[in-house]
Short mmCIF file of C-alpha atoms and ligand atoms in Angstrom, two decimals:
data_model
loop_
_atom_site.label_atom_id
_atom_site.label_comp_id
_atom_site.label_asym_id
_atom_site.label_seq_id
_atom_site.Cartn_x
_atom_site.Cartn_y
_atom_site.Cartn_z
CA MET A 1 -0.06 0.29 0.00
CA ARG A 2 2.98 2.12 -0.35
CA GLY A 3 3.52 4.73 -3.22
CA LYS A 4 1.73 8.14 -4.34
CA PHE A 5 -1.74 7.10 -3.06
CA ASN A 6 -3.31 7.54 0.59
CA PRO A 7 -4.40 4.06 1.05
CA TRP A 8 -7.23 4.74 3.10
CA GLN A 9 -8.86 7.47 0.90
CA MET A 10 -8.38 4.87 -2.03
CA THR A 11 -10.38 2.36 -0.01
CA LEU A 12 -13.12 4.95 0.82
CA SER A 13 -13.49 6.25 -2.48
CA GLN A 14 -13.93 2.70 -3.93
CA LEU A 15 -16.47 1.96 -1.14
CA ASP A 16 -18.28 5.42 -1.93
CA GLU A 17 -18.34 4.58 -5.84
CA VAL A 18 -19.93 1.14 -4.94
CA ALA A 19 -22.76 2.57 -2.66
CA ARG A 20 -23.62 4.75 -5.32
CA GLU A 21 -23.84 2.16 -7.86
CA ILE A 22 -25.75 -0.01 -5.43
CA ASP A 23 -27.73 2.71 -3.90
CA LEU A 24 -26.70 1.77 -0.56
CA ASP A 25 -28.75 2.93 2.36
CA GLU A 26 -27.01 6.04 3.46
CA SER A 27 -26.94 5.18 7.34
CA ILE A 28 -25.29 2.15 6.59
CA HIS A 29 -22.73 3.80 3.99
CA GLN A 30 -21.94 6.36 7.07
CA ILE A 31 -21.34 3.14 9.23
CA LEU A 32 -18.97 1.25 6.88
CA ARG A 33 -16.90 4.41 6.13
CA TYR A 34 -15.40 4.38 9.66
CA PRO A 35 -13.38 1.87 11.25
CA LYS A 36 -14.98 0.12 14.48
CA ARG A 37 -11.78 0.39 16.61
CA CYS A 38 -8.46 2.06 15.85
CA LEU A 39 -5.72 1.43 18.87
CA THR A 40 -2.62 2.75 18.85
CA VAL A 41 0.09 1.13 21.40
CA SER A 42 3.43 2.09 22.33
CA ILE A 43 5.79 -0.94 22.50
CA PRO A 44 8.76 -0.38 24.65
CA ILE A 45 11.34 -3.28 24.74
CA GLN A 46 14.68 -3.78 25.74
CA MET A 47 17.40 -4.44 22.30
CA ASN A 48 20.04 -6.48 22.86
CA ASN A 49 22.71 -3.81 23.79
CA GLY A 50 20.65 -3.42 26.82
CA LYS A 51 19.24 -0.11 25.66
CA ILE A 52 15.37 0.54 25.58
CA LYS A 53 13.83 1.52 22.17
CA VAL A 54 10.14 2.25 21.75
CA PHE A 55 7.98 1.15 18.59
CA THR A 56 4.78 2.03 17.47
CA GLY A 57 2.13 -0.52 17.12
CA PHE A 58 -1.46 -0.64 15.67
CA ARG A 59 -4.34 -2.70 15.46
CA VAL A 60 -7.46 -1.91 13.59
CA GLN A 61 -11.08 -3.63 13.45
CA HIS A 62 -13.02 -2.32 10.62
CA ASN A 63 -16.24 -4.39 11.05
CA VAL A 64 -17.55 -7.26 13.15
CA THR A 65 -20.93 -7.57 11.86
CA ARG A 66 -20.48 -10.83 10.31
CA GLY A 67 -18.23 -12.42 12.89
CA PRO A 68 -14.68 -11.63 14.56
CA ALA A 69 -12.36 -9.82 12.97
CA LYS A 70 -9.83 -10.99 10.94
CA GLY A 71 -6.63 -9.84 9.50
CA GLY A 72 -2.92 -9.97 9.05
CA ILE A 73 -0.01 -8.11 11.14
CA ARG A 74 2.95 -6.74 9.35
CA TYR A 75 6.39 -5.50 10.34
CA HIS A 76 7.49 -2.65 8.30
CA PRO A 77 9.00 0.61 8.57
CA SER A 78 6.26 2.53 6.31
CA VAL A 79 3.36 1.18 8.31
CA THR A 80 0.98 3.78 9.01
CA LEU A 81 -2.01 3.74 10.55
CA ASP A 82 -4.03 4.86 7.37
CA GLU A 83 -2.38 1.96 5.66
CA ILE A 84 -3.48 -0.45 8.15
CA LYS A 85 -7.30 1.11 8.10
CA ALA A 86 -7.32 0.61 4.41
CA LEU A 87 -5.97 -2.91 4.56
CA ALA A 88 -8.70 -3.56 7.59
CA MET A 89 -11.38 -2.36 5.43
CA LEU A 90 -9.94 -4.76 2.51
CA MET A 91 -10.18 -7.83 5.05
CA THR A 92 -14.06 -6.93 5.69
CA TRP A 93 -14.68 -7.11 2.05
CA LYS A 94 -12.39 -9.99 1.40
CA CYS A 95 -14.14 -12.46 3.92
CA ALA A 96 -17.47 -11.18 2.65
CA VAL A 97 -16.51 -12.23 -0.90
CA VAL A 98 -15.84 -15.55 0.11
CA ASN A 99 -18.60 -15.60 2.49
CA ILE A 100 -16.58 -16.60 5.83
CA PRO A 101 -18.11 -15.42 8.87
CA TYR A 102 -15.50 -12.59 9.78
CA GLY A 103 -14.85 -8.86 9.67
CA GLY A 104 -11.98 -7.08 8.69
CA ALA A 105 -9.15 -6.35 10.75
CA LYS A 106 -5.40 -5.62 10.32
CA GLY A 107 -2.31 -4.57 12.50
CA GLY A 108 1.32 -3.65 12.07
CA ILE A 109 4.51 -2.42 13.95
CA VAL A 110 6.66 0.04 12.40
CA CYS A 111 9.91 -1.28 12.30
CA GLU A 112 12.76 -2.81 10.28
CA PRO A 113 12.79 -6.00 11.26
CA ARG A 114 15.80 -6.73 8.76
CA LYS A 115 17.62 -4.87 11.45
CA LEU A 116 16.20 -6.63 14.78
CA SER A 117 17.63 -9.95 15.98
CA LEU A 118 15.35 -12.99 16.28
CA LYS A 119 14.94 -12.31 19.96
CA GLU A 120 14.27 -8.60 19.45
CA VAL A 121 11.52 -9.76 16.99
CA GLU A 122 10.17 -12.08 19.94
CA ARG A 123 10.52 -9.65 22.85
CA LEU A 124 8.69 -6.84 20.36
CA THR A 125 5.76 -9.70 19.18
CA ARG A 126 5.08 -10.61 23.09
CA ARG A 127 4.79 -6.81 24.16
CA TYR A 128 2.73 -5.95 21.10
CA ILE A 129 0.39 -8.29 21.87
CA SER A 130 0.39 -7.84 25.86
CA GLU A 131 -0.68 -4.02 24.73
CA ILE A 132 -3.62 -5.53 22.34
CA ILE A 133 -4.59 -8.35 24.34
CA SER A 134 -7.81 -7.19 25.25
CA PHE A 135 -8.93 -6.53 21.65
CA ILE A 136 -7.97 -10.05 20.76
CA GLY A 137 -9.22 -13.34 21.23
CA PRO A 138 -10.85 -16.56 19.09
CA GLU A 139 -14.19 -14.81 19.71
CA ARG A 140 -12.98 -11.23 19.09
CA ASP A 141 -10.05 -10.72 16.74
CA ILE A 142 -7.74 -13.28 15.05
CA PRO A 143 -4.44 -12.06 13.79
CA ALA A 144 -2.62 -13.59 10.98
CA PRO A 145 0.93 -13.49 9.22
CA ASP A 146 1.37 -10.63 6.72
CA VAL A 147 4.58 -8.92 5.54
CA ASN A 148 7.55 -9.89 7.35
CA THR A 149 5.58 -12.04 10.07
CA ASN A 150 5.75 -15.96 9.79
CA PRO A 151 4.61 -18.97 11.52
CA GLN A 152 7.37 -18.17 14.10
CA VAL A 153 5.87 -14.91 14.91
CA MET A 154 2.01 -16.62 15.25
CA ALA A 155 3.39 -19.20 17.74
CA TRP A 156 4.97 -16.29 19.72
CA ILE A 157 1.34 -14.74 19.48
CA MET A 158 -0.59 -17.94 20.53
CA ASP A 159 2.06 -18.34 23.72
CA THR A 160 1.70 -14.97 24.93
CA TYR A 161 -2.08 -15.06 24.90
CA SER A 162 -2.24 -18.42 26.32
CA MET A 163 -0.04 -17.50 29.16
CA ASP A 164 -2.06 -14.62 29.76
CA VAL A 165 -5.43 -16.51 29.95
CA GLY A 166 -3.51 -19.95 31.77
CA TYR A 167 -4.53 -22.00 29.14
CA SER A 168 -3.60 -23.14 25.43
CA VAL A 169 -5.88 -21.11 22.92
CA PRO A 170 -5.11 -21.98 19.39
CA GLY A 171 -7.85 -20.05 18.09
CA VAL A 172 -6.18 -17.01 18.68
CA VAL A 173 -4.32 -16.50 15.62
CA THR A 174 -3.95 -18.44 12.41
CA GLY A 175 -0.85 -19.40 10.31
CA LYS A 176 0.46 -21.12 13.41
CA PRO A 177 3.38 -23.98 13.01
CA ILE A 178 1.24 -27.56 12.60
CA SER A 179 2.80 -28.44 15.81
CA ILE A 180 0.58 -26.07 17.71
CA GLY A 181 -2.59 -26.45 15.90
CA GLY A 182 -1.81 -25.05 12.09
CA SER A 183 -3.64 -26.01 9.27
CA LEU A 184 -2.30 -28.47 6.20
CA GLY A 185 -2.47 -26.67 3.43
CA ARG A 186 -2.17 -23.17 4.78
CA ASN A 187 1.23 -22.34 3.43
CA THR A 188 0.11 -23.23 -0.29
CA ALA A 189 -3.76 -21.64 0.16
CA THR A 190 -3.57 -18.22 -1.19
CA ALA A 191 -1.54 -19.87 -4.11
CA ARG A 192 -4.23 -22.40 -4.66
CA GLY A 193 -6.98 -19.86 -4.69
CA VAL A 194 -5.21 -18.10 -7.12
CA MET A 195 -4.85 -20.94 -9.47
CA PHE A 196 -8.72 -22.12 -8.79
CA THR A 197 -9.94 -18.78 -9.73
CA LEU A 198 -7.75 -18.51 -12.87
CA MET A 199 -9.19 -22.12 -13.90
CA ASN A 200 -12.59 -20.71 -12.90
CA ALA A 201 -11.97 -17.49 -15.40
CA ALA A 202 -10.73 -19.66 -18.18
CA LYS A 203 -13.71 -21.73 -18.13
CA LYS A 204 -16.07 -18.87 -18.58
CA LEU A 205 -14.20 -16.90 -21.06
CA LYS A 206 -13.66 -20.51 -22.88
CA LEU A 207 -9.66 -20.13 -23.04
CA ASP A 208 -7.47 -23.25 -22.94
CA LEU A 209 -4.93 -22.74 -20.22
CA PHE A 210 -3.09 -25.17 -21.98
CA GLU A 211 -2.51 -23.19 -25.20
CA LYS A 212 -1.89 -20.11 -22.88
CA THR A 213 1.24 -18.74 -21.38
CA ILE A 214 1.60 -17.54 -17.96
CA ALA A 215 4.00 -14.51 -16.49
CA ILE A 216 4.29 -14.50 -12.35
CA GLN A 217 6.05 -11.28 -10.95
CA GLY A 218 7.05 -12.50 -7.18
CA TYR A 219 8.24 -15.56 -6.10
CA GLY A 220 7.69 -15.79 -2.74
CA ASN A 221 4.95 -17.53 -0.85
CA VAL A 222 1.99 -16.79 -3.54
CA GLY A 223 3.97 -16.22 -6.72
CA GLY A 224 6.40 -19.40 -5.77
CA ASN A 225 4.16 -21.63 -4.82
CA LEU A 226 1.60 -20.48 -7.66
CA ALA A 227 4.70 -21.31 -10.06
CA HIS A 228 5.00 -24.88 -8.81
CA LEU A 229 0.89 -25.64 -8.78
CA LEU A 230 0.28 -24.24 -12.29
CA SER A 231 3.34 -26.34 -13.56
CA ASP A 232 1.96 -29.60 -11.67
CA GLU A 233 -1.11 -29.08 -13.62
CA GLY A 234 0.85 -28.70 -17.08
CA TYR A 235 0.34 -25.19 -17.49
CA LYS A 236 3.23 -22.90 -19.23
CA ILE A 237 5.06 -20.63 -17.29
CA ILE A 238 7.28 -18.33 -19.42
CA ALA A 239 8.69 -15.44 -17.18
CA ILE A 240 9.02 -15.54 -13.70
CA SER A 241 10.63 -12.95 -11.00
CA ASP A 242 11.63 -11.69 -7.85
CA VAL A 243 13.02 -8.39 -6.07
CA GLU A 244 16.50 -9.00 -7.98
CA GLY A 245 14.79 -9.21 -11.61
CA GLY A 246 13.01 -11.61 -13.81
CA ILE A 247 13.84 -14.35 -16.17
CA TYR A 248 12.22 -15.00 -19.21
CA ASN A 249 12.11 -18.21 -21.54
CA PRO A 250 9.26 -18.42 -24.18
CA LYS A 251 9.26 -22.35 -24.30
CA GLY A 252 8.93 -22.56 -20.71
CA LEU A 253 10.09 -22.55 -17.36
CA ASP A 254 10.40 -25.26 -14.93
CA PRO A 255 9.66 -24.09 -10.96
CA ILE A 256 11.37 -27.27 -9.96
CA LYS A 257 14.82 -26.16 -11.66
CA VAL A 258 14.16 -22.43 -10.82
CA SER A 259 13.52 -22.92 -7.05
CA LEU A 260 16.97 -24.76 -7.15
CA ALA A 261 18.66 -21.81 -8.51
CA LEU A 262 17.05 -19.40 -5.80
CA LYS A 263 18.33 -21.84 -3.40
CA GLU A 264 21.44 -21.67 -4.69
CA SER A 265 22.11 -18.03 -5.86
CA GLY A 266 19.84 -16.39 -3.49
CA SER A 267 17.47 -15.22 -6.55
CA VAL A 268 15.59 -16.48 -9.26
CA VAL A 269 17.87 -14.90 -11.59
CA GLY A 270 20.38 -17.44 -11.05
CA PHE A 271 18.51 -19.64 -13.36
CA LYS A 272 20.83 -20.28 -16.47
CA ASN A 273 18.35 -21.62 -18.87
CA ALA A 274 16.39 -18.24 -19.64
CA ASP A 275 16.98 -14.39 -21.15
CA LYS A 276 17.29 -11.96 -18.09
CA ILE A 277 14.45 -9.21 -17.71
CA THR A 278 13.96 -6.65 -15.41
CA ASN A 279 10.55 -6.42 -13.07
CA GLN A 280 9.18 -3.95 -15.61
CA GLU A 281 9.91 -6.06 -18.78
CA LEU A 282 7.79 -8.73 -16.77
CA LEU A 283 4.99 -7.02 -16.67
CA THR A 284 4.93 -6.06 -20.19
CA VAL A 285 6.26 -9.63 -21.60
CA ASP A 286 4.10 -11.19 -24.42
CA CYS A 287 1.87 -13.56 -22.75
CA ASP A 288 -1.86 -14.51 -22.09
CA VAL A 289 -2.05 -14.20 -18.18
CA LEU A 290 -0.34 -11.99 -15.88
CA VAL A 291 -0.35 -12.78 -12.12
CA PRO A 292 1.43 -9.88 -10.13
CA ALA A 293 2.41 -11.70 -6.86
CA ALA A 294 4.80 -9.33 -5.24
CA LEU A 295 3.88 -5.73 -4.53
CA GLU A 296 1.31 -3.14 -4.52
CA ASN A 297 1.26 -0.07 -7.26
CA GLN A 298 3.24 -2.37 -9.55
CA ILE A 299 0.97 -1.52 -12.71
CA ASP A 300 0.22 2.10 -13.21
CA GLU A 301 -0.57 4.60 -15.88
CA ASP A 302 2.96 4.49 -16.86
CA ASN A 303 2.82 0.81 -18.04
CA ALA A 304 -0.55 -0.14 -18.11
CA ASP A 305 -0.86 0.65 -22.24
CA LYS A 306 2.02 -1.89 -22.31
CA ILE A 307 0.50 -5.08 -20.89
CA LYS A 308 0.38 -7.49 -23.26
CA ALA A 309 -1.59 -10.23 -20.88
CA LYS A 310 -5.44 -10.80 -21.82
CA VAL A 311 -5.98 -11.71 -18.10
CA ILE A 312 -4.66 -10.61 -15.23
CA VAL A 313 -5.07 -12.28 -11.57
CA GLU A 314 -4.20 -10.13 -8.69
CA ALA A 315 -2.49 -12.40 -6.45
CA ALA A 316 -0.77 -9.40 -4.60
CA ASN A 317 -2.74 -6.95 -2.72
CA ALA A 318 -3.51 -3.92 -4.99
CA PRO A 319 -0.80 -4.42 -7.67
CA ILE A 320 -2.65 -2.20 -10.04
CA THR A 321 -3.63 1.65 -9.30
CA PRO A 322 -7.11 3.05 -9.73
CA GLN A 323 -5.65 4.79 -12.84
CA ALA A 324 -4.24 2.09 -14.59
CA ASP A 325 -7.23 -0.12 -13.69
CA LYS A 326 -9.27 2.69 -15.93
CA ILE A 327 -6.90 2.08 -18.78
CA LEU A 328 -6.98 -1.59 -18.72
CA GLU A 329 -10.71 -2.13 -18.48
CA GLY A 330 -10.79 0.53 -21.57
CA ARG A 331 -8.53 -1.87 -23.32
CA GLY A 332 -10.97 -4.87 -22.29
CA ILE A 333 -8.44 -6.63 -20.20
CA PHE A 334 -10.01 -9.08 -17.57
CA ILE A 335 -9.00 -8.60 -14.48
CA ILE A 336 -9.36 -10.96 -11.30
CA PRO A 337 -9.44 -8.40 -8.22
CA ASP A 338 -7.28 -9.21 -4.98
CA ILE A 339 -10.31 -9.25 -2.72
CA LEU A 340 -11.27 -12.71 -4.75
CA ALA A 341 -8.29 -13.91 -6.30
CA ASN A 342 -5.96 -14.08 -3.04
CA ALA A 343 -8.77 -15.11 -0.84
CA GLY A 344 -7.94 -18.40 -0.68
CA GLY A 345 -5.20 -17.68 2.57
CA VAL A 346 -7.98 -16.00 4.49
CA THR A 347 -9.95 -19.28 3.59
CA VAL A 348 -7.53 -21.68 5.11
CA SER A 349 -7.31 -19.36 7.88
CA TYR A 350 -10.95 -19.85 8.57
CA PHE A 351 -10.54 -23.32 8.32
CA GLU A 352 -7.37 -23.24 10.70
CA TRP A 353 -9.58 -21.42 13.16
CA VAL A 354 -12.70 -23.94 12.68
CA GLN A 355 -10.10 -26.93 13.49
CA GLY A 356 -8.53 -25.14 16.35
CA LEU A 357 -12.02 -24.40 17.92
CA GLN A 358 -13.17 -28.28 17.41
CA ALA A 359 -9.75 -29.62 18.46
CA TYR A 360 -10.21 -31.95 15.44
CA PHE A 361 -8.06 -31.57 12.20
CA TRP A 362 -8.91 -32.33 8.62
CA THR A 363 -6.42 -33.99 6.07
CA GLU A 364 -4.82 -31.71 3.36
CA ARG A 365 -7.10 -33.08 0.76
CA GLU A 366 -10.28 -32.08 2.75
CA VAL A 367 -8.85 -28.28 3.42
CA ASN A 368 -8.12 -28.53 -0.59
CA LEU A 369 -11.39 -29.58 -1.76
CA ARG A 370 -13.46 -27.49 0.42
CA LEU A 371 -10.99 -24.23 -0.67
CA ARG A 372 -11.88 -25.04 -4.16
CA ASP A 373 -15.58 -25.27 -3.33
CA ILE A 374 -15.32 -21.73 -1.65
CA MET A 375 -13.64 -20.33 -4.47
CA GLN A 376 -15.62 -21.49 -7.02
CA LYS A 377 -18.80 -20.23 -5.05
CA ALA A 378 -17.55 -16.52 -4.95
CA PHE A 379 -16.29 -16.59 -8.38
CA ASP A 380 -19.23 -17.62 -10.00
CA LYS A 381 -21.12 -15.19 -7.80
CA VAL A 382 -18.98 -12.47 -8.70
CA TYR A 383 -18.80 -12.99 -12.59
CA ARG A 384 -22.91 -13.18 -12.58
CA ILE A 385 -22.90 -9.85 -10.90
CA CYS A 386 -20.51 -8.76 -13.60
CA GLY A 387 -22.72 -10.03 -16.40
CA GLU A 388 -25.79 -8.86 -14.86
CA ARG A 389 -24.72 -5.20 -14.10
CA LYS A 390 -22.40 -4.63 -16.84
CA VAL A 391 -19.37 -3.82 -14.64
CA THR A 392 -16.09 -4.94 -14.41
CA MET A 393 -15.10 -8.07 -11.92
CA ARG A 394 -13.54 -5.97 -9.48
CA LYS A 395 -16.65 -3.72 -9.17
CA ALA A 396 -18.86 -6.95 -9.05
CA ALA A 397 -16.58 -8.16 -6.19
CA TYR A 398 -17.09 -5.11 -4.18
CA ILE A 399 -20.92 -5.33 -4.92
CA LEU A 400 -21.13 -8.73 -3.71
CA ALA A 401 -19.02 -7.76 -0.54
CA ILE A 402 -20.78 -4.82 0.60
CA GLU A 403 -24.20 -5.97 -0.14
CA ARG A 404 -23.29 -9.03 2.28
CA VAL A 405 -22.21 -6.62 5.28
CA ALA A 406 -25.02 -4.13 4.60
CA GLU A 407 -27.46 -6.83 4.80
CA ALA A 408 -26.14 -8.08 8.06
CA THR A 409 -25.61 -4.85 9.58
CA ARG A 410 -29.39 -3.93 8.37
CA VAL A 411 -31.04 -7.29 9.93
CA ARG A 412 -28.65 -6.51 13.14
CA GLY A 413 -29.94 -3.01 13.54
CA LEU A 414 -28.40 -0.27 15.71
CA TYR A 415 -27.42 -0.98 19.30
CA PRO A 416 -28.93 0.34 21.79
P1 NAD B 501 6.86 -13.02 0.19
O1 NAD B 501 7.35 -12.04 0.93
O2 NAD B 501 6.83 -14.35 0.45
O3 NAD B 501 7.19 -13.00 -1.32
C1 NAD B 501 7.37 -11.81 -1.99
C2 NAD B 501 8.01 -11.82 -3.51
O4 NAD B 501 8.07 -10.55 -4.22
C3 NAD B 501 9.41 -12.28 -3.22
O5 NAD B 501 9.94 -13.31 -4.29
C4 NAD B 501 10.19 -10.78 -3.44
O6 NAD B 501 11.61 -11.07 -3.99
C5 NAD B 501 9.31 -10.22 -4.39
N1 NAD B 501 9.43 -9.24 -4.51
C6 NAD B 501 9.55 -7.88 -3.64
N2 NAD B 501 10.08 -6.84 -4.34
C7 NAD B 501 9.87 -7.16 -5.39
C8 NAD B 501 10.06 -5.83 -6.86
N3 NAD B 501 9.89 -4.70 -6.22
N4 NAD B 501 9.71 -6.54 -7.49
C9 NAD B 501 9.13 -7.66 -7.89
N5 NAD B 501 9.20 -8.69 -6.89
C10 NAD B 501 9.59 -8.19 -5.75
O7 NAD B 501 5.33 -12.32 0.08
P2 NAD B 501 3.94 -13.36 -0.34
O8 NAD B 501 3.40 -13.93 1.05
O9 NAD B 501 4.19 -13.95 -1.48
O10 NAD B 501 2.90 -12.03 -0.73
C11 NAD B 501 3.32 -11.35 -2.01
C12 NAD B 501 1.76 -10.57 -2.25
O11 NAD B 501 0.39 -11.51 -1.92
C13 NAD B 501 1.84 -9.54 -1.10
O12 NAD B 501 0.84 -8.46 -1.69
C14 NAD B 501 0.52 -9.89 -0.12
O13 NAD B 501 0.11 -9.01 0.69
C15 NAD B 501 -0.40 -10.57 -0.85
N6 NAD B 501 -1.31 -11.83 -0.11
C16 NAD B 501 -0.65 -13.08 0.33
C17 NAD B 501 -1.01 -13.77 0.94
C18 NAD B 501 -0.37 -14.78 1.80
O14 NAD B 501 -1.16 -15.88 2.59
N7 NAD B 501 0.85 -14.97 1.69
C19 NAD B 501 -2.24 -13.64 1.36
C20 NAD B 501 -2.94 -12.47 0.62
C21 NAD B 501 -2.36 -11.82 0.12
#
């Protein structure tokens, strides 16, 4: 959510636009425009050199009308309250699109984790959680990993919360290690959801994916797993990139070999059997399907005209700026929006929470089948709205989400 735009203003204007489109009740529109709770905390920790340093952290719950708040925690130097508010609102819509019983939340700490030792990150995490502890819990607000947080950080969160209440509470957080109640299939869930969404789109658009070429920007949890899953299905990936740059081979890239090169050299660029390209070139490479799976604001008004793909699947959050979105829409490019395409992660987080509450764990096959079912239903609904209202897939996804949250708000009524 970094870049030229205020992320909170951007998400608000998206809500306002859809509110006009669906003639949303003015009172409900007002309620949805405000986050339910924003908490800013100071987090003093002892650094390894013995000195005390105070960090700033946030936790925002945008809406809890359909269930407990759900959303990741990010550690990054450019975290701001506006960014966290925007991401919390997006989580409300994402959970509503896939119809899982959650509202939206997000959290973050302003820090540079690369400059912290593991022990410092642990102290930071535990103190942050103790500062927000009365806000969170399996029935209130369930954090998850996001930028620069991982299963280990989730384990510290689970432990800190459990120590506070006096017994183990696996349902307080998702994305945990399997040994303490994590779900099988969670690690690949976002990528798998992206793949299911692409397959659903191909069916509707009558594209034979075996005949098409795919380019993926980003080779981390989402992009890397996606490359493997797509390749296992027999689809052809012709370009891949990471923060160091990209590789291109029109004959196709084998992710097993690319991952090996990444392991040996630290970057996909270390893969020999391909041409080197820049990340900008990856976005505009000659391909049928483009999957931005790295960062926000990658496709903007400067490169939108040069994109050659006919289908873009937003695996990353907000990879296309609003200006670029308009340009791509004008060019008839089919865009599957982030709140639908990458909702597989939060869906399997929901499965993890359910399994934790029941203390009964599913096989990976069960997880993947249920994920496929949810992603398919969500895609079909969004696609239908897209056709009926003659709007983009993005707007259709927002319409579906906002109508679901608005209906829940209407039937619950206003307290007191
Ligand atoms: P990650 O940190 O595992 O991987 C990010 C990848 O992007 C890495 O390969 C990195 O080298 C690459 N990258 C970083 N800067 C880049 C740049 N300037 N140009 C090109 N590549 C660059 O992160 P992730 O978990 O895969 O998340 C990727 C995106 O997907 C983010 O937008 C994230 O918010 C979104 N997302 C992730 C999940 C999830 O479950 N992991 C769920 C929903 C959305």
